[in-house]
Structure formats: structure tokens, C-alpha cells
Coordinates of C-alpha atoms and ligand atoms in Angstrom, one line a residue:
M1 CA 119.5 101.3 46.3
D2 CA 118.1 102.1 50.1
F3 CA 115.4 99.9 50.5
I4 CA 112.9 101.2 53.9
T5 CA 110.2 98.3 54.8
I6 CA 106.6 98.6 56.7
V7 CA 104.4 96.2 58.1
A8 CA 101.2 96.8 58.3
S9 CA 97.8 94.8 58.7
D10 CA 97.6 94.0 55.2
Y11 CA 98.9 95.4 51.7
D12 CA 97.1 98.7 51.8
S13 CA 97.2 99.4 54.9
A14 CA 100.8 99.1 54.5
L15 CA 101.5 101.0 51.3
K16 CA 98.9 103.4 52.8
Q17 CA 101.7 104.4 55.3
A18 CA 104.3 104.4 53.1
R19 CA 103.0 106.8 51.0
S20 CA 102.3 109.3 54.0
E21 CA 105.1 109.8 55.5
Y22 CA 107.2 109.0 51.8
G23 CA 105.1 110.6 49.2
P24 CA 104.7 109.3 46.1
A25 CA 108.1 109.0 45.5
V26 CA 108.0 105.6 46.8
R27 CA 108.5 102.7 45.0
I28 CA 107.5 99.1 45.5
Q29 CA 110.1 96.2 45.2
T30 CA 108.4 93.3 47.0
R31 CA 105.7 92.3 49.8
K32 CA 105.2 89.3 51.3
D33 CA 102.1 87.9 53.6
F34 CA 103.3 86.3 56.4
F35 CA 101.6 85.8 60.3
T36 CA 102.6 87.5 63.9
G37 CA 102.7 86.0 66.9
T38 CA 101.3 82.3 67.9
S39 CA 98.5 80.2 68.7
F40 CA 97.3 82.2 71.3
T41 CA 97.8 85.8 69.1
K42 CA 97.3 84.9 65.9
K43 CA 97.1 88.0 63.1
S44 CA 97.9 88.0 59.3
A45 CA 100.4 90.7 58.3
C46 CA 101.6 92.6 55.2
E47 CA 105.6 93.4 55.1
I48 CA 106.4 95.7 51.4
S49 CA 109.8 96.5 50.7
F50 CA 110.3 100.3 49.1
Y51 CA 112.8 102.5 47.5
L52 CA 112.3 106.0 46.8
V53 CA 113.0 107.9 43.5
E54 CA 114.3 111.8 43.9
P55 CA 111.9 114.7 43.0
K56 CA 112.1 115.1 39.1
T57 CA 114.3 118.2 39.0
E58 CA 115.9 120.2 35.8
E59 CA 118.9 119.2 37.1
N60 CA 117.6 116.1 37.0
P61 CA 115.0 115.3 34.5
C62 CA 114.6 111.8 33.9
V63 CA 113.2 110.6 37.1
E64 CA 110.8 107.4 36.7
E65 CA 107.2 108.3 36.5
P66 CA 104.7 105.7 38.8
K67 CA 103.3 103.6 36.1
G68 CA 99.7 103.2 36.9
K69 CA 99.1 100.6 39.4
E70 CA 102.7 99.4 41.4
E71 CA 102.9 95.5 41.6
P72 CA 104.7 94.7 44.5
V73 CA 106.7 90.7 43.4
L74 CA 105.9 89.0 46.4
V75 CA 107.8 87.3 48.1
S76 CA 107.9 83.1 49.0
S77 CA 110.1 81.5 51.4
S78 CA 111.9 80.0 48.9
Q79 CA 113.2 83.5 47.7
G80 CA 113.4 84.5 51.7
K81 CA 117.4 84.1 52.0
V82 CA 118.0 86.2 49.6
L83 CA 115.7 89.2 50.2
H84 CA 116.4 88.6 53.7
E85 CA 120.1 89.8 52.8
M86 CA 118.9 93.1 50.6
T87 CA 115.7 93.5 53.0
G88 CA 116.4 91.9 56.9
F89 CA 112.8 91.2 56.9
L90 CA 112.7 87.7 57.7
P91 CA 112.4 86.0 61.1
Q92 CA 115.2 87.1 63.6
M93 CA 116.8 83.6 64.0
V94 CA 118.2 82.6 67.7
V95 CA 121.8 80.7 67.5
P96 CA 122.0 77.5 68.8
S97 CA 125.3 79.4 70.8
Q98 CA 123.6 83.3 72.2
S99 CA 120.1 81.0 73.3
K100 CA 121.0 80.4 77.2
A101 CA 122.3 83.9 77.2
L102 CA 118.9 85.0 75.9
L103 CA 116.9 82.9 77.9
E104 CA 118.2 84.3 81.6
D105 CA 118.7 87.4 80.0
L106 CA 113.7 86.8 79.7
L107 CA 113.3 84.8 82.7
K108 CA 116.3 86.6 84.9
G109 CA 114.6 90.1 83.6
N110 CA 111.2 88.0 85.4
D111 CA 112.7 88.0 88.4
F112 CA 113.2 84.1 88.4
G113 CA 115.4 82.2 90.6
D114 CA 118.8 80.8 89.3
A115 CA 117.0 77.4 90.3
Y116 CA 114.3 77.8 88.3
I117 CA 116.4 79.3 85.1
E118 CA 118.7 76.1 85.3
E119 CA 115.9 73.9 85.3
A120 CA 114.3 76.1 81.7
A121 CA 118.0 76.1 79.8
S122 CA 117.8 72.6 80.3
A123 CA 114.4 71.3 79.1
V124 CA 113.8 74.0 76.5
L125 CA 117.4 74.8 75.2
S126 CA 118.8 71.9 72.3
T127 CA 122.5 72.2 70.7
D128 CA 122.1 71.4 67.5
T129 CA 118.1 72.8 66.5
L130 CA 117.8 76.8 64.5
F131 CA 114.8 78.4 66.7
S132 CA 112.9 81.7 65.2
K133 CA 113.4 84.2 67.9
D134 CA 108.8 83.6 68.5
D135 CA 109.4 79.9 68.5
F136 CA 112.3 79.6 71.2
E137 CA 109.9 82.1 72.8
M138 CA 107.9 80.3 72.6
K139 CA 109.0 77.5 73.3
I140 CA 110.4 79.3 76.7
L141 CA 106.3 79.5 77.4
E142 CA 105.8 76.7 77.8
Y143 CA 108.2 75.7 80.4
I144 CA 107.0 78.4 82.2
I145 CA 103.1 77.5 81.4
D146 CA 103.5 73.7 82.7
S147 CA 105.7 74.5 85.3
I148 CA 102.7 77.0 87.6
S149 CA 100.5 75.0 89.1
I150 CA 96.9 76.2 90.7
D151 CA 95.4 75.0 93.3
H152 CA 91.9 74.1 92.1
A153 CA 90.2 72.3 94.6
S154 CA 90.7 74.5 97.7
F155 CA 89.1 77.3 95.0
A156 CA 85.5 75.0 94.3
H157 CA 85.6 73.5 98.0
P158 CA 87.4 75.8 101.1
P159 CA 88.1 73.7 103.8
K160 CA 85.6 74.0 106.3
Y161 CA 89.0 75.3 108.9
F162 CA 91.0 77.7 105.9
V163 CA 94.6 79.2 108.0
L164 CA 96.6 81.6 106.8
L165 CA 99.6 82.3 108.1
G166 CA 102.2 84.4 106.4
P167 CA 105.3 87.3 107.6
T168 CA 103.1 90.2 109.8
G169 CA 101.9 92.5 106.9
V170 CA 102.2 90.8 104.3
G171 CA 98.1 91.4 104.2
K172 CA 96.4 87.9 106.2
T173 CA 93.3 90.2 107.4
T174 CA 92.3 92.0 104.5
T175 CA 93.1 88.8 101.8
L176 CA 90.6 86.8 104.5
V177 CA 87.8 89.0 105.0
K178 CA 88.0 89.3 100.9
I179 CA 87.6 86.0 101.1
A180 CA 85.0 86.0 103.2
M181 CA 82.5 88.2 101.2
L182 CA 83.4 85.8 97.9
Y183 CA 82.0 82.9 99.3
S184 CA 79.3 84.9 101.1
Q185 CA 78.6 86.8 98.2
I186 CA 78.3 83.1 96.0
V187 CA 75.0 83.8 92.3
P188 CA 73.0 81.8 93.1
A189 CA 72.6 82.0 96.5
E190 CA 71.6 78.5 97.1
C191 CA 75.4 77.4 96.6
Q192 CA 76.9 80.9 98.9
L193 CA 79.0 78.9 101.9
K194 CA 77.8 80.4 105.8
V195 CA 80.8 82.2 106.2
A196 CA 82.8 83.3 109.8
V197 CA 85.7 84.5 110.3
L198 CA 88.8 83.9 113.6
S199 CA 90.2 86.0 115.1
L200 CA 93.5 84.1 116.4
D201 CA 95.9 87.4 116.8
S202 CA 94.8 89.4 120.1
F203 CA 98.7 89.8 120.4
R204 CA 98.9 93.0 119.3
A205 CA 97.3 96.3 119.9
G206 CA 94.5 97.1 117.7
A207 CA 94.6 94.0 115.6
F208 CA 91.3 92.8 117.1
A209 CA 89.9 96.4 116.1
Q210 CA 91.4 96.7 112.9
I211 CA 89.3 93.0 111.5
E212 CA 86.6 93.7 113.6
T213 CA 85.5 97.5 111.6
F214 CA 86.1 94.9 109.1
C215 CA 84.0 92.2 110.0
N216 CA 80.4 94.6 110.8
D217 CA 80.9 96.3 107.9
L218 CA 80.7 94.0 105.7
H219 CA 78.2 92.1 108.2
I220 CA 80.7 88.5 109.0
D221 CA 80.1 87.0 111.6
L222 CA 83.9 87.7 113.8
F223 CA 84.9 85.1 116.9
R224 CA 88.0 85.7 118.9
C225 CA 90.2 83.5 121.2
A226 CA 93.4 84.1 123.2
G227 CA 94.3 80.4 123.8
E228 CA 94.0 76.6 123.4
G229 CA 90.6 76.2 126.4
D230 CA 89.1 79.8 124.1
L231 CA 89.6 77.5 121.1
S232 CA 88.2 74.8 122.4
L233 CA 85.1 76.1 123.3
L234 CA 84.2 78.1 120.5
L235 CA 84.6 75.1 118.2
G236 CA 80.5 73.6 119.4
Q237 CA 79.9 77.0 117.7
L238 CA 81.1 77.2 114.5
D239 CA 80.4 73.8 113.8
S240 CA 77.1 75.7 112.1
Y241 CA 79.7 77.2 109.7
D242 CA 80.9 76.0 106.3
L243 CA 84.0 77.7 105.6
V244 CA 85.5 79.4 108.9
L245 CA 89.2 81.8 108.6
V246 CA 91.6 81.7 110.5
D247 CA 93.3 84.8 111.1
T248 CA 96.8 84.2 112.6
M249 CA 99.1 86.4 114.5
G250 CA 101.2 89.6 113.0
K251 CA 104.4 87.8 114.9
S252 CA 107.3 86.6 113.5
P253 CA 107.4 82.9 113.3
K254 CA 110.9 83.5 114.3
D255 CA 109.3 84.1 118.5
G256 CA 109.1 81.3 119.1
E257 CA 106.9 81.2 122.4
L258 CA 104.2 83.1 120.1
A259 CA 105.3 80.6 117.0
L260 CA 104.4 77.2 119.9
K261 CA 101.4 79.4 121.3
L262 CA 99.9 79.4 117.5
K263 CA 100.9 75.4 116.9
T264 CA 99.1 74.7 120.7
M265 CA 95.8 77.1 119.0
L266 CA 95.7 74.9 115.6
S267 CA 96.4 71.9 116.7
V268 CA 92.5 71.9 118.3
L269 CA 91.7 72.3 115.1
P270 CA 89.7 69.0 113.6
K271 CA 92.6 67.8 111.5
K272 CA 91.0 66.7 108.7
D273 CA 88.8 69.7 108.3
T274 CA 91.8 72.2 108.6
A275 CA 93.9 73.0 106.0
Y276 CA 96.5 75.5 105.8
Y277 CA 98.0 78.3 103.6
L278 CA 100.9 80.6 103.7
A279 CA 100.6 84.0 102.4
V280 CA 103.4 85.9 100.4
S281 CA 103.9 89.5 98.7
A282 CA 104.2 89.4 95.0
S283 CA 107.4 92.2 96.3
H284 CA 109.7 89.5 98.9
K285 CA 112.6 88.0 97.9
Q286 CA 112.7 84.4 96.9
R287 CA 115.6 84.0 99.5
D288 CA 113.1 85.6 102.4
M289 CA 110.0 83.7 101.1
D290 CA 112.2 80.2 100.6
R291 CA 113.2 81.2 104.9
Y292 CA 109.6 81.7 105.5
F293 CA 108.4 78.2 104.3
Q294 CA 111.2 77.0 105.9
L295 CA 109.9 78.6 110.1
L296 CA 106.8 77.2 108.9
G297 CA 107.9 73.4 108.5
S298 CA 105.8 71.8 110.7
Y299 CA 102.8 72.5 108.9
T300 CA 101.9 70.6 106.2
L301 CA 100.8 74.0 103.7
S302 CA 98.4 73.6 101.0
S303 CA 99.4 76.6 98.8
I304 CA 99.7 80.0 98.5
V305 CA 98.3 83.1 98.6
V306 CA 99.8 86.0 96.6
T307 CA 99.7 89.3 98.3
K308 CA 100.4 92.5 97.2
T309 CA 101.0 91.4 93.3
D310 CA 100.1 96.0 92.3
E311 CA 103.4 96.6 94.3
T312 CA 105.5 94.6 91.6
E313 CA 106.4 94.4 88.0
N314 CA 107.0 90.5 87.9
V315 CA 106.2 87.1 89.5
G316 CA 109.1 85.0 88.6
N317 CA 110.1 85.2 91.5
I318 CA 107.1 83.2 93.5
L319 CA 106.7 81.5 90.2
S320 CA 110.1 79.9 91.1
F321 CA 109.1 79.5 94.8
S322 CA 105.9 78.2 94.1
K323 CA 107.5 75.5 91.5
S324 CA 111.2 74.6 93.7
H325 CA 108.0 73.6 96.7
N326 CA 105.3 72.2 94.8
L327 CA 102.9 74.2 96.6
P328 CA 100.3 75.4 94.0
L329 CA 99.1 78.5 94.0
L330 CA 95.6 79.9 95.0
F331 CA 94.6 83.2 94.7
M332 CA 96.6 87.0 94.3
T333 CA 95.5 89.9 95.4
D334 CA 96.1 93.6 93.4
G335 CA 95.0 96.3 96.2
Q336 CA 93.7 96.7 99.5
K337 CA 90.1 97.6 98.2
V338 CA 88.0 95.1 99.7
P339 CA 86.5 92.3 98.1
Q340 CA 86.8 93.6 94.6
D341 CA 91.2 93.4 95.0
L342 CA 91.3 89.5 95.3
H343 CA 91.5 87.1 91.9
K344 CA 91.6 83.2 91.1
A345 CA 95.5 83.0 90.2
S346 CA 95.2 81.5 86.5
N347 CA 98.0 80.5 83.9
E348 CA 96.7 83.8 81.8
L349 CA 96.9 86.0 85.1
I350 CA 100.4 84.7 85.7
L351 CA 101.5 85.4 81.6
S352 CA 100.0 88.7 82.0
F353 CA 102.6 90.1 84.3
L354 CA 105.2 88.7 81.4
D355 CA 107.7 90.7 80.6
G356 CA 110.6 91.2 77.8
F357 CA 108.7 88.5 75.2
S358 CA 107.7 89.9 71.7
L359 CA 103.7 88.8 72.5
D360 CA 102.2 91.3 74.5
F361 CA 100.3 89.3 77.1
R362 CA 98.9 92.4 79.3
T363 CA 96.0 92.2 77.8
M364 CA 95.1 88.6 77.9
G365 CA 95.2 88.6 82.3
T366 CA 93.4 91.8 82.5
P367 CA 92.0 90.8 86.1
Q368 CA 88.6 90.8 86.7
S369 CA 87.5 90.3 90.6
T370 CA 86.7 86.7 91.0
S371 CA 83.7 85.9 91.6
M372 CA 81.7 82.3 91.7
Q373 CA 78.6 82.8 89.1
Ligands
LIG1 N1 99.0 97.6 97.8 C1 98.8 96.1 98.7 N2 98.1 96.4 99.9 C2 97.3 95.6 100.5 C3 97.2 94.2 99.6 N3 96.8 93.7 100.7 C4 97.2 93.7 101.9 N4 96.8 95.2 102.2 C5 98.2 96.7 102.8 O1 98.7 95.4 103.6 C6 98.7 96.3 104.8 C7 98.9 94.5 106.0 O2 97.3 94.8 105.9 P1 97.1 93.6 106.9 O3 95.9 92.7 106.4 O4 96.9 93.9 108.0 O5 98.3 92.1 106.6 P2 98.1 91.7 107.9 O6 99.2 90.3 107.5 O7 97.7 91.0 108.8 O8 99.7 92.1 108.7 P3 99.8 91.6 110.8 O9 98.3 91.1 111.0 O10 100.7 93.0 111.1 O11 100.7 90.5 110.3 C8 97.2 97.2 105.2 O12 98.1 98.6 105.0 C9 96.1 96.5 104.3 O13 95.3 97.1 103.2 C10 97.5 94.5 98.1 O14 96.9 93.5 97.7 N5 97.9 94.9 97.6
LIG2 MG1 97.2 91.1 110.5

């Protein structure tokens, strides 16, 4: 006899679904009530197993008729093994010999790097424990959550001089303007910071015009300087601001002369009030981010601003990079709209990018624009 199983939120829904799909031929055999998900998303569920009787015909007049209300056999865990063979509805188990391949599939599918995967494997895998697939995934998720580090301190108390460094075209200028709006629009107004943008990017045609348009439209004070001397003269005026967002030039730091010029200018800023942040695009390969990190070796970076998360599906590359250099995450941007497309990095937001797990995280981190209220 063939058994069919249906899982629904409760017994009545499962029965209704069986009847609507298979009509009156449904004969319930077993019922099992259980919970799905994990502590994050625990939900009750009911699984029924049933078989179908043939319709009554002239050739087959002895078909079993339904006898009033059917009472399914309740399945308990001790009966599980036998019934599993019959209907295959017990939780899927992960055999230790397959667990490494499963972990690699999940993490590679999310763009995690090899070193991260190796570390996760040694932390999560065990040779002698049999896990249900849900518990196994949960262990991997716990590892991922533990490996996420967020720069809450810079978010709550940004430094007076916030310098954003990063490769050409990564979104530095756009992101700085979003950050300027965030801190100048805090609710209540007494907590708003007096914010200015300082552009050191006077080497590329159109660079200043771009930031000037943004700042004019959004009423943000803008300063520009082209050299060390200019900057030391400006410091007096900048003194009255709580937060000065420093936009750096969009040239590769491989260009030695420009890199040196930038370094010389930045050295004018008061050390104790200055912090450096690295902008990386979520679609960059981890190798490219590592290379950029090496090139900026002479700066002590505080944390990472991740741009363009709307242009990729996965963020394992970012988490691997963040972990390997011990650099926490600060902001994430997901579009060109100023100021909306800026979000404080958070575990929930990062989990919402994970793919391939049984749990659906996409709804967890539906990003709201970051605001300071
Ligand atoms: N899709 C998407 N585009 C973005 C995001 N942030 C910035 N951009 C776009 O990326 C392009 C480059 O942005 P910029 O802010 O000029 O980048 P930059 O790093 O200052 O560039 P350079 O000064 O040339 O090094 C622009 O078209 C932005 O609108 C984002 O989060 N998502
Ligand atoms: Mg720029």
C-alpha cells in the first residue's frame, strides 16, 4: 500500500489539503504533531500520512467506506523508526561522513572563503555525533553569527574626522553623503551633530562637482582642499563641527605619488580625533579586498563600510574578509538613493543574505533605512 504524507500547520489544515487534492478516497493512517524551525522561528506543524482507496465500481463493489470521523494513529518518537521506514517523514539526519561536504556546500554557496570554511569545519564538525539536518544547520549559523563583528562604538560615537578610504568607484562619495544626512538629521534635534564634508578629491575632473551637487541639494557644509597647506589652514574652521566626513580621491593607491599625497594630507588631521574606515563593494572578490587591505597597510582601519549589497546575492566574501583581518562591519549600502540606502550593519541584516539553509532569513533583515531616533 502506498502512503502519502502532507505537512501543514495543524491537523485540520493537513486533512483539508489531503481531501482537496485526493477527494473522498483519503484514509488517514497516522498523525504526528511537531515543531519546525529553531528558536528563531519556532512554529507548530502536523504531518499526516494516508492512503487512497479505489472508487467503488461495479467490478470492485467492496471498497471500504469511510466510518464516520477517522482517528489517525498518533506517532510518538519511540515509534518513529518503524514509521520512518514506512513513510519517510522523520527529520532528515546528517551522517558524520557527509557533514563536511554539506558544510562546504552551504558555505561555498554563500561565497565564504576557503580559510573561513576550514575554520568553521573544525569548530562545527564532530566525528561521532549524528545531527538532524536542522540542528546541523543551526550549528553552522551559530558559528556564522559568532564570527560577525559590528562596530557599534563608531556608530554611536563617530570620530570627529571620519576618513573613508577605498578603491575607485566603490561608492565612497555617495556613502559619505548618506552618512552626513544620518547624523545631521537625528531625532530629537538636540542630538543632531553639526556635520561637514571635506573633499580631498581634487585630482579627477568632475569629482568635486559631484559632491558639490549632493551637498548643495542636501544643505550639507562642504570644504575642499588640494594639499597639506590648505588643510592645515582649514582646521580652524573645521573645529566647530562635531563630525567631518573626509572624502578621499578616487585613484588606486597603487599610484604611488597620489597615495603619498593622500597620506601627507591626512597626517595633518589630529590623530586622536581621526579614524579610518574602508569601503568595499559587496561584489568584490575576497582576494581583491585582501590586496586593497595590504595596500592600505600604513593606516589603522577601524571598520568596514560595505557598499552595493544590492548588486550581489551573498555576503560570505565580506564576512570572510572581516574575520580574517579582524575588522568589524559598520554600515551597509544597497542602492544609489541618498540618504535612504544606508543601513547600520547588524546580525539580522547579514543573516538575511544567507542562502541554501532550510530557514528563510530573507524576511528577518528586511532593511529599514537607518535612522538615529
Ligand atoms: N547599486 C549601487 N550603486 C551605488 C551604491 N553606492 C554608490 N553607488 C553608485 O556607484 C557609483 C560610484 O559612486 P561614487 O560615490 O562616486 O564612488 P567613489 O568611490 O566616490 O568613486 P571615486 O571617487 O571615483 O573613487 C555611482 O554611480 C553611485 O551612484 C550602492 O550601494 N548600490
Ligand atoms: Mg568619490
